[in-house]
XYZ file of C-alpha atoms in Angstrom:
445
model
C 178.605 -70.369 -151.247
C 176.197 -68.999 -148.647
C 175.216 -65.317 -148.694
C 176.950 -64.662 -145.368
C 180.170 -66.316 -146.555
C 180.048 -64.425 -149.861
C 179.685 -61.204 -147.946
C 182.733 -61.978 -145.801
C 184.772 -62.628 -148.954
C 183.532 -59.663 -150.965
C 183.203 -57.279 -148.042
C 180.049 -55.656 -146.674
C 177.370 -54.628 -149.146
C 177.621 -50.986 -150.214
C 174.396 -49.032 -149.743
C 173.343 -45.419 -149.638
C 173.347 -45.526 -145.851
C 176.796 -47.087 -145.670
C 178.484 -44.519 -147.917
C 176.670 -41.266 -147.151
C 179.013 -40.179 -144.329
C 182.096 -40.811 -146.466
C 180.629 -38.809 -149.361
C 179.859 -35.982 -146.934
C 183.465 -36.087 -145.672
C 184.805 -36.025 -149.242
C 182.740 -32.941 -150.046
C 183.771 -31.135 -146.850
C 187.439 -31.785 -147.677
C 187.017 -29.822 -150.900
C 187.436 -26.219 -149.768
C 184.633 -24.423 -151.605
C 184.749 -21.236 -149.507
C 182.849 -18.425 -151.199
C 184.280 -15.024 -150.284
C 181.853 -13.181 -152.535
C 184.605 -11.910 -154.829
C 185.105 -14.924 -157.095
C 188.292 -16.020 -155.351
C 186.941 -19.282 -153.875
C 189.213 -22.198 -154.750
C 187.042 -25.265 -154.917
C 183.744 -25.051 -156.803
C 185.152 -26.570 -159.996
C 186.750 -29.425 -158.059
C 183.466 -30.093 -156.251
C 181.558 -30.105 -159.544
C 184.009 -32.652 -160.964
C 183.725 -34.829 -157.852
C 179.925 -34.852 -158.098
C 180.092 -35.657 -161.812
C 182.441 -38.583 -161.133
C 180.107 -39.996 -158.460
C 177.201 -39.935 -160.902
C 179.118 -41.074 -163.990
C 180.297 -44.189 -162.140
C 176.832 -45.655 -162.654
C 176.308 -44.682 -166.267
C 174.869 -41.173 -166.031
C 176.224 -38.362 -168.205
C 176.313 -35.270 -165.985
C 177.164 -31.897 -167.490
C 179.399 -29.285 -165.889
C 178.532 -25.651 -166.564
C 181.103 -22.955 -165.799
C 179.640 -19.461 -165.532
C 183.073 -17.893 -164.932
C 186.514 -19.336 -164.336
C 186.182 -21.943 -161.581
C 182.502 -21.174 -160.892
C 181.127 -24.575 -161.867
C 177.816 -26.397 -161.393
C 176.852 -29.982 -162.235
C 173.469 -30.982 -163.671
C 172.081 -34.356 -164.748
C 168.647 -35.739 -165.657
C 167.600 -39.248 -164.627
C 164.815 -40.770 -166.678
C 161.749 -41.882 -164.725
C 159.323 -44.745 -165.280
C 156.599 -42.390 -166.530
C 158.159 -39.662 -168.652
C 154.771 -38.099 -169.319
C 154.706 -36.862 -165.725
C 156.273 -33.521 -164.736
C 159.821 -33.766 -163.436
C 161.191 -33.162 -159.937
C 164.275 -31.038 -159.253
C 166.575 -31.883 -156.344
C 169.052 -29.032 -155.914
C 171.938 -28.288 -153.590
C 174.837 -25.852 -153.515
C 178.446 -26.915 -153.129
C 179.911 -23.602 -151.937
C 180.265 -22.711 -148.259
C 180.989 -19.605 -146.221
C 184.628 -19.187 -145.094
C 185.853 -20.625 -141.798
C 188.794 -19.767 -139.525
C 190.397 -23.063 -138.446
C 191.767 -21.514 -135.233
C 188.211 -21.129 -133.915
C 187.193 -24.751 -134.471
C 187.562 -27.902 -132.390
C 188.469 -29.797 -135.583
C 189.849 -28.444 -138.853
C 186.761 -27.190 -140.747
C 187.984 -28.777 -143.988
C 189.150 -32.122 -142.601
C 185.777 -33.872 -142.463
C 186.514 -35.472 -139.104
C 184.088 -37.938 -137.535
C 183.832 -37.507 -133.758
C 181.087 -37.899 -131.155
C 178.860 -39.522 -133.784
C 179.007 -36.505 -136.096
C 180.710 -35.431 -139.312
C 182.397 -32.110 -138.523
C 183.304 -29.380 -140.967
C 182.244 -26.332 -142.895
C 179.208 -27.283 -144.948
C 178.167 -30.197 -142.736
C 174.652 -28.708 -142.493
C 174.889 -25.930 -145.115
C 174.598 -27.918 -147.242
C 176.992 -30.729 -148.083
C 174.889 -33.039 -145.927
C 172.005 -32.797 -148.432
C 174.430 -33.044 -151.359
C 175.822 -36.242 -149.850
C 172.393 -37.701 -149.100
C 171.244 -37.001 -152.652
C 174.339 -38.598 -154.155
C 174.101 -41.607 -151.835
C 170.415 -42.202 -152.623
C 170.840 -41.801 -156.384
C 173.937 -43.989 -156.480
C 172.099 -46.712 -154.548
C 169.086 -46.571 -156.854
C 171.356 -46.789 -159.903
C 173.348 -49.606 -158.301
C 170.185 -51.622 -157.729
C 168.439 -50.671 -160.974
C 165.543 -48.760 -159.387
C 164.149 -46.041 -161.642
C 162.318 -43.098 -160.092
C 158.587 -42.830 -160.839
C 159.215 -39.645 -162.859
C 162.185 -37.741 -164.235
C 164.613 -36.371 -161.662
C 166.871 -33.414 -162.405
C 169.808 -33.084 -160.030
C 171.566 -29.717 -159.797
C 174.652 -29.170 -157.632
C 175.340 -25.468 -158.008
C 177.944 -22.844 -157.221
C 177.677 -19.451 -155.517
C 174.549 -19.810 -153.374
C 176.300 -18.178 -150.423
C 176.809 -14.964 -152.416
C 173.351 -14.797 -153.962
C 173.568 -17.452 -156.678
C 174.597 -15.187 -159.570
C 177.224 -17.665 -160.809
C 175.191 -20.758 -159.961
C 171.418 -21.181 -159.973
C 170.736 -17.766 -161.503
C 173.179 -18.470 -164.338
C 171.585 -21.866 -165.065
C 168.057 -20.437 -165.021
C 168.956 -17.505 -167.294
C 171.346 -19.233 -169.705
C 170.281 -22.901 -169.679
C 166.567 -23.064 -168.808
C 166.151 -26.109 -171.057
C 167.886 -28.207 -168.417
C 164.720 -27.905 -166.329
C 162.165 -28.466 -169.077
C 159.046 -30.157 -167.723
C 160.082 -29.705 -164.081
C 157.255 -28.394 -161.907
C 158.430 -29.063 -158.332
C 161.687 -28.954 -156.403
C 163.219 -29.760 -153.047
C 166.334 -28.148 -151.623
C 167.943 -27.011 -148.395
C 166.928 -25.875 -144.903
C 163.856 -27.995 -144.374
C 162.826 -31.441 -143.199
C 164.852 -31.226 -139.972
C 163.319 -32.331 -136.695
C 162.197 -30.489 -133.591
C 161.276 -32.844 -130.752
C 158.258 -31.527 -128.857
C 157.842 -34.507 -126.506
C 157.735 -38.314 -126.524
C 154.584 -38.302 -128.654
C 155.357 -35.663 -131.300
C 158.383 -34.722 -133.377
C 157.848 -31.876 -135.821
C 159.733 -31.814 -139.119
C 159.897 -28.277 -140.461
C 159.408 -28.089 -144.228
C 160.269 -24.759 -145.804
C 157.369 -23.347 -147.836
C 158.379 -19.690 -147.685
C 161.489 -17.580 -147.358
C 162.187 -13.927 -146.775
C 163.405 -11.669 -149.549
C 166.698 -9.841 -149.327
C 168.156 -6.405 -149.823
C 171.912 -6.286 -149.333
C 172.761 -2.595 -149.407
C 175.441 0.028 -148.983
C 174.683 3.166 -146.980
C 176.667 6.317 -147.703
C 176.836 9.691 -145.995
C 178.721 12.628 -147.511
C 180.161 15.192 -145.089
C 182.739 17.971 -144.908
C 186.331 16.774 -144.840
C 188.748 18.542 -142.520
C 191.505 18.406 -139.943
C 190.915 16.024 -137.029
C 191.896 18.681 -134.477
C 189.079 21.041 -135.484
C 185.396 21.028 -134.672
C 183.205 19.764 -137.499
C 179.401 19.868 -137.421
C 179.175 17.955 -140.711
C 181.176 14.835 -139.841
C 180.142 11.981 -142.167
C 181.166 9.327 -139.637
C 179.053 10.839 -136.879
C 176.004 11.137 -139.114
C 176.359 7.611 -140.462
C 176.974 6.014 -137.073
C 173.889 7.660 -135.612
C 171.793 6.370 -138.519
C 173.263 2.860 -138.293
C 172.676 2.784 -134.540
C 169.031 3.762 -135.055
C 168.620 1.026 -137.634
C 170.420 -1.613 -135.579
C 168.108 -0.969 -132.609
C 164.931 -0.586 -134.632
C 162.251 -3.251 -134.178
C 160.119 -3.597 -137.271
C 156.391 -4.251 -136.665
C 155.098 -7.777 -136.045
C 153.685 -9.352 -139.210
C 152.196 -12.875 -139.148
C 152.277 -14.315 -142.681
C 150.217 -17.259 -143.937
C 153.106 -19.704 -143.468
C 154.039 -18.463 -139.996
C 150.377 -18.612 -138.953
C 150.198 -22.243 -140.157
C 153.376 -23.130 -138.245
C 152.093 -21.525 -135.042
C 148.784 -23.389 -135.378
C 150.643 -26.705 -135.760
C 152.912 -25.891 -132.822
C 149.925 -24.889 -130.698
C 148.252 -28.218 -131.451
C 151.436 -30.194 -130.707
C 151.972 -28.396 -127.398
C 148.318 -28.476 -126.439
C 148.340 -24.758 -125.612
C 146.982 -21.628 -127.265
C 149.765 -19.426 -128.639
C 149.312 -15.677 -128.795
C 151.077 -14.163 -131.849
C 151.098 -10.807 -130.072
C 153.108 -12.266 -127.190
C 155.793 -14.419 -128.774
C 158.422 -14.332 -126.040
C 157.036 -17.401 -124.278
C 156.564 -19.247 -127.590
C 160.165 -18.641 -128.600
C 161.395 -19.928 -125.240
C 159.560 -23.206 -125.914
C 161.293 -23.533 -129.298
C 164.783 -23.689 -127.837
C 167.507 -23.792 -130.514
C 165.225 -23.161 -133.495
C 163.837 -20.002 -131.886
C 166.497 -18.021 -133.765
C 165.145 -19.285 -137.080
C 161.481 -18.785 -136.233
C 161.793 -15.525 -134.319
C 163.183 -13.632 -137.294
C 160.222 -14.689 -139.476
C 157.833 -12.612 -137.372
C 159.027 -9.282 -138.739
C 161.304 -7.647 -141.300
C 164.929 -7.194 -140.233
C 167.894 -5.023 -141.177
C 171.234 -5.836 -139.587
C 174.311 -3.582 -140.018
C 177.266 -5.811 -140.918
C 180.150 -3.598 -142.100
C 181.508 -0.068 -141.542
C 184.103 1.867 -143.501
C 185.514 5.395 -143.343
C 188.719 7.406 -143.232
C 192.381 6.786 -144.009
C 194.309 8.714 -141.324
C 193.696 9.427 -137.658
C 193.990 13.234 -137.992
C 191.832 13.549 -141.118
C 188.044 13.805 -140.979
C 186.887 11.977 -144.113
C 184.340 13.397 -146.514
C 182.499 10.104 -146.778
C 181.485 7.166 -144.595
C 179.865 3.889 -145.619
C 178.098 0.944 -144.032
C 176.676 -2.324 -145.298
C 173.344 -3.756 -144.179
C 171.747 -7.170 -144.613
C 168.031 -6.510 -145.010
C 165.380 -9.261 -145.084
C 161.673 -8.794 -145.708
C 158.664 -11.086 -145.344
C 156.535 -12.216 -148.303
C 154.163 -9.361 -149.167
C 156.030 -6.728 -147.146
C 158.822 -5.409 -149.378
C 157.328 -1.939 -149.908
C 156.636 -1.519 -146.205
C 160.185 -2.640 -145.417
C 161.836 -0.100 -147.735
C 159.615 2.721 -146.488
C 160.417 1.898 -142.855
C 164.100 1.664 -143.715
C 164.266 5.144 -145.277
C 162.274 6.665 -142.432
C 164.650 5.248 -139.802
C 167.834 6.172 -141.699
C 166.784 9.744 -142.444
C 167.340 12.019 -145.464
C 171.144 12.312 -145.157
C 171.765 8.626 -145.846
C 172.042 7.453 -149.444
C 170.884 3.836 -149.848
C 172.340 1.752 -152.702
C 171.248 -1.799 -153.536
C 174.079 -4.322 -153.898
C 171.985 -7.466 -154.293
C 168.273 -7.970 -153.966
C 165.901 -10.870 -154.442
C 162.250 -11.550 -153.889
C 160.471 -13.304 -151.055
C 158.686 -16.516 -152.021
C 155.833 -18.523 -150.547
C 153.824 -21.594 -151.518
C 151.071 -23.597 -149.864
C 151.620 -26.693 -147.752
C 149.465 -29.026 -149.810
C 149.470 -31.412 -152.743
C 150.901 -34.825 -153.592
C 154.519 -33.800 -152.986
C 153.732 -32.715 -149.428
C 151.872 -35.985 -148.866
C 154.946 -37.883 -150.097
C 157.108 -36.010 -147.583
C 154.726 -36.817 -144.744
C 154.502 -40.493 -145.685
C 158.275 -40.878 -146.015
C 158.933 -39.211 -142.650
C 156.217 -41.177 -140.859
C 157.543 -44.470 -142.221
C 160.954 -43.816 -140.620
C 159.734 -41.974 -137.515
C 156.280 -42.973 -136.203
C 155.901 -39.748 -134.185
C 156.823 -37.502 -137.132
C 154.596 -34.642 -138.205
C 155.575 -32.476 -141.174
C 154.754 -28.777 -140.728
C 155.367 -25.688 -142.883
C 157.663 -22.862 -141.849
C 159.239 -19.708 -143.260
C 163.024 -19.459 -143.641
C 164.562 -16.229 -142.401
C 167.300 -16.392 -145.037
C 167.220 -17.190 -148.740
C 168.095 -20.114 -151.007
C 168.457 -20.946 -154.703
C 164.707 -21.609 -154.722
C 164.314 -17.912 -155.580
C 165.954 -18.527 -158.948
C 164.252 -21.824 -159.746
C 160.831 -20.370 -158.947
C 161.282 -18.048 -161.937
C 160.856 -21.117 -164.156
C 157.462 -21.798 -162.605
C 158.863 -24.461 -160.293
C 157.145 -24.867 -156.929
C 159.938 -25.043 -154.350
C 160.193 -26.621 -150.908
C 163.007 -26.943 -148.390
C 163.234 -30.660 -147.650
C 166.612 -32.062 -146.574
C 165.392 -34.576 -143.979
C 167.385 -34.977 -140.776
C 166.374 -36.483 -137.441
C 168.354 -34.508 -134.867
C 169.148 -34.939 -131.170
C 166.889 -32.588 -129.157
C 169.897 -30.854 -127.593
C 171.737 -30.068 -130.863
C 171.745 -26.342 -131.685
C 170.930 -26.917 -135.349
C 170.161 -23.276 -136.170
C 173.473 -22.222 -134.637
C 175.359 -24.551 -137.017
C 174.536 -22.435 -140.072
C 177.613 -20.285 -140.744
C 178.707 -21.026 -137.179
C 181.790 -22.513 -135.541
C 182.016 -26.309 -135.074
C 179.368 -27.045 -137.710
C 178.519 -30.739 -137.654
C 175.843 -33.246 -138.618
C 175.029 -36.551 -136.871
C 175.981 -39.635 -138.888
C 172.706 -41.265 -137.848
C 170.910 -38.172 -139.125
C 172.533 -38.590 -142.534
C 171.475 -42.251 -142.674
C 167.941 -41.281 -141.655
C 167.919 -38.694 -144.445
C 168.988 -41.304 -147.001
C 166.132 -43.600 -145.995
C 163.551 -40.815 -146.056
C 164.707 -39.406 -149.401
C 164.626 -42.874 -150.938
C 161.045 -43.412 -149.750
C 160.109 -39.889 -150.821
C 161.373 -40.456 -154.381
C 159.335 -43.664 -154.595
C 156.203 -41.899 -153.343
C 156.436 -38.688 -155.348
């Protein structure tokens, strides 16, 4: 029987490219919303799904449950040369909540429309989870061992700081990552088309640290009909307004400087770090991601006070999402307290460090080679992420972490706006591109 006839009888050949979109849809359909209070319904189900996908080809993945339902899946794949240090590929399975009424398509339906897979997690980060599963399944299907050990970790709770996911694994099960020296994870490797000759692929080599905090002001309680010169709400609101409008000083870190140099070369123009408005206009959709890496930020996100309209409460609270650049934590906290003033009590709810690594070495070369092989005008460049990832936890084990979830994107797609946004979606062709690049990357690393 000829190969073409055999294929018609048996059906089309299954490959990583052919199944990646369906795996992404399956993952999106598992509602893994993380509300930050442990009430999310789907992390255990997602961990079991991932384990089943890997076990189908003979692997023995382990599921670790840090608390009821808060489950992560980890597996090690033996490489050709086990004397070499291992590589970690990590992704989180939880997502931020979504209100279906705001979306064009149900955020947990995994619809395919206009060439994209739609749904919560499509870019943050079930796309990378799906690409990793598709690549690994294809390599197992075809009997292709990686050059060195791979450790795959699909973890819970990243969207609430990672306490029940990556942090739990690092603290309680560090042996899972024995011999691992490098890692790739989310929010990197995506494209920014400069022109017909150059397409930049932003690889995350740094990320800001975080201080999630509660602000409290104590005042004098009283009747709402009476004057009160010690109103906690008034004092707090004035402080929050000052903070919300405050512009922290410009700080150009090593990674941001390297990105601006690469961008300047690609554009053929000299960029002035002291005058970034024009530069950010050139960056289009990713300006939101880059702009917030030029300075520390502190955004008020929640307010709370009172219980009755005619009662002045004795206390008022606010929550703030603070992010600081690598090397600038002390300056950030000092600026914060100066802006808020002495009446405001600041309490840390969750904090984590900023991290930064260089854009060099064999792993970076493997990224560049893999991208160039699939996109001749590709140029990998370093950048700093304005948010945070599970890399903060894995770095504590001495692992050098990069954001590399390769996607070639249409120039007009607002990729940055997809993160935690409405109508989150990822191009199917982008997923297939990512599968090809990751496969080449694994071979080269």
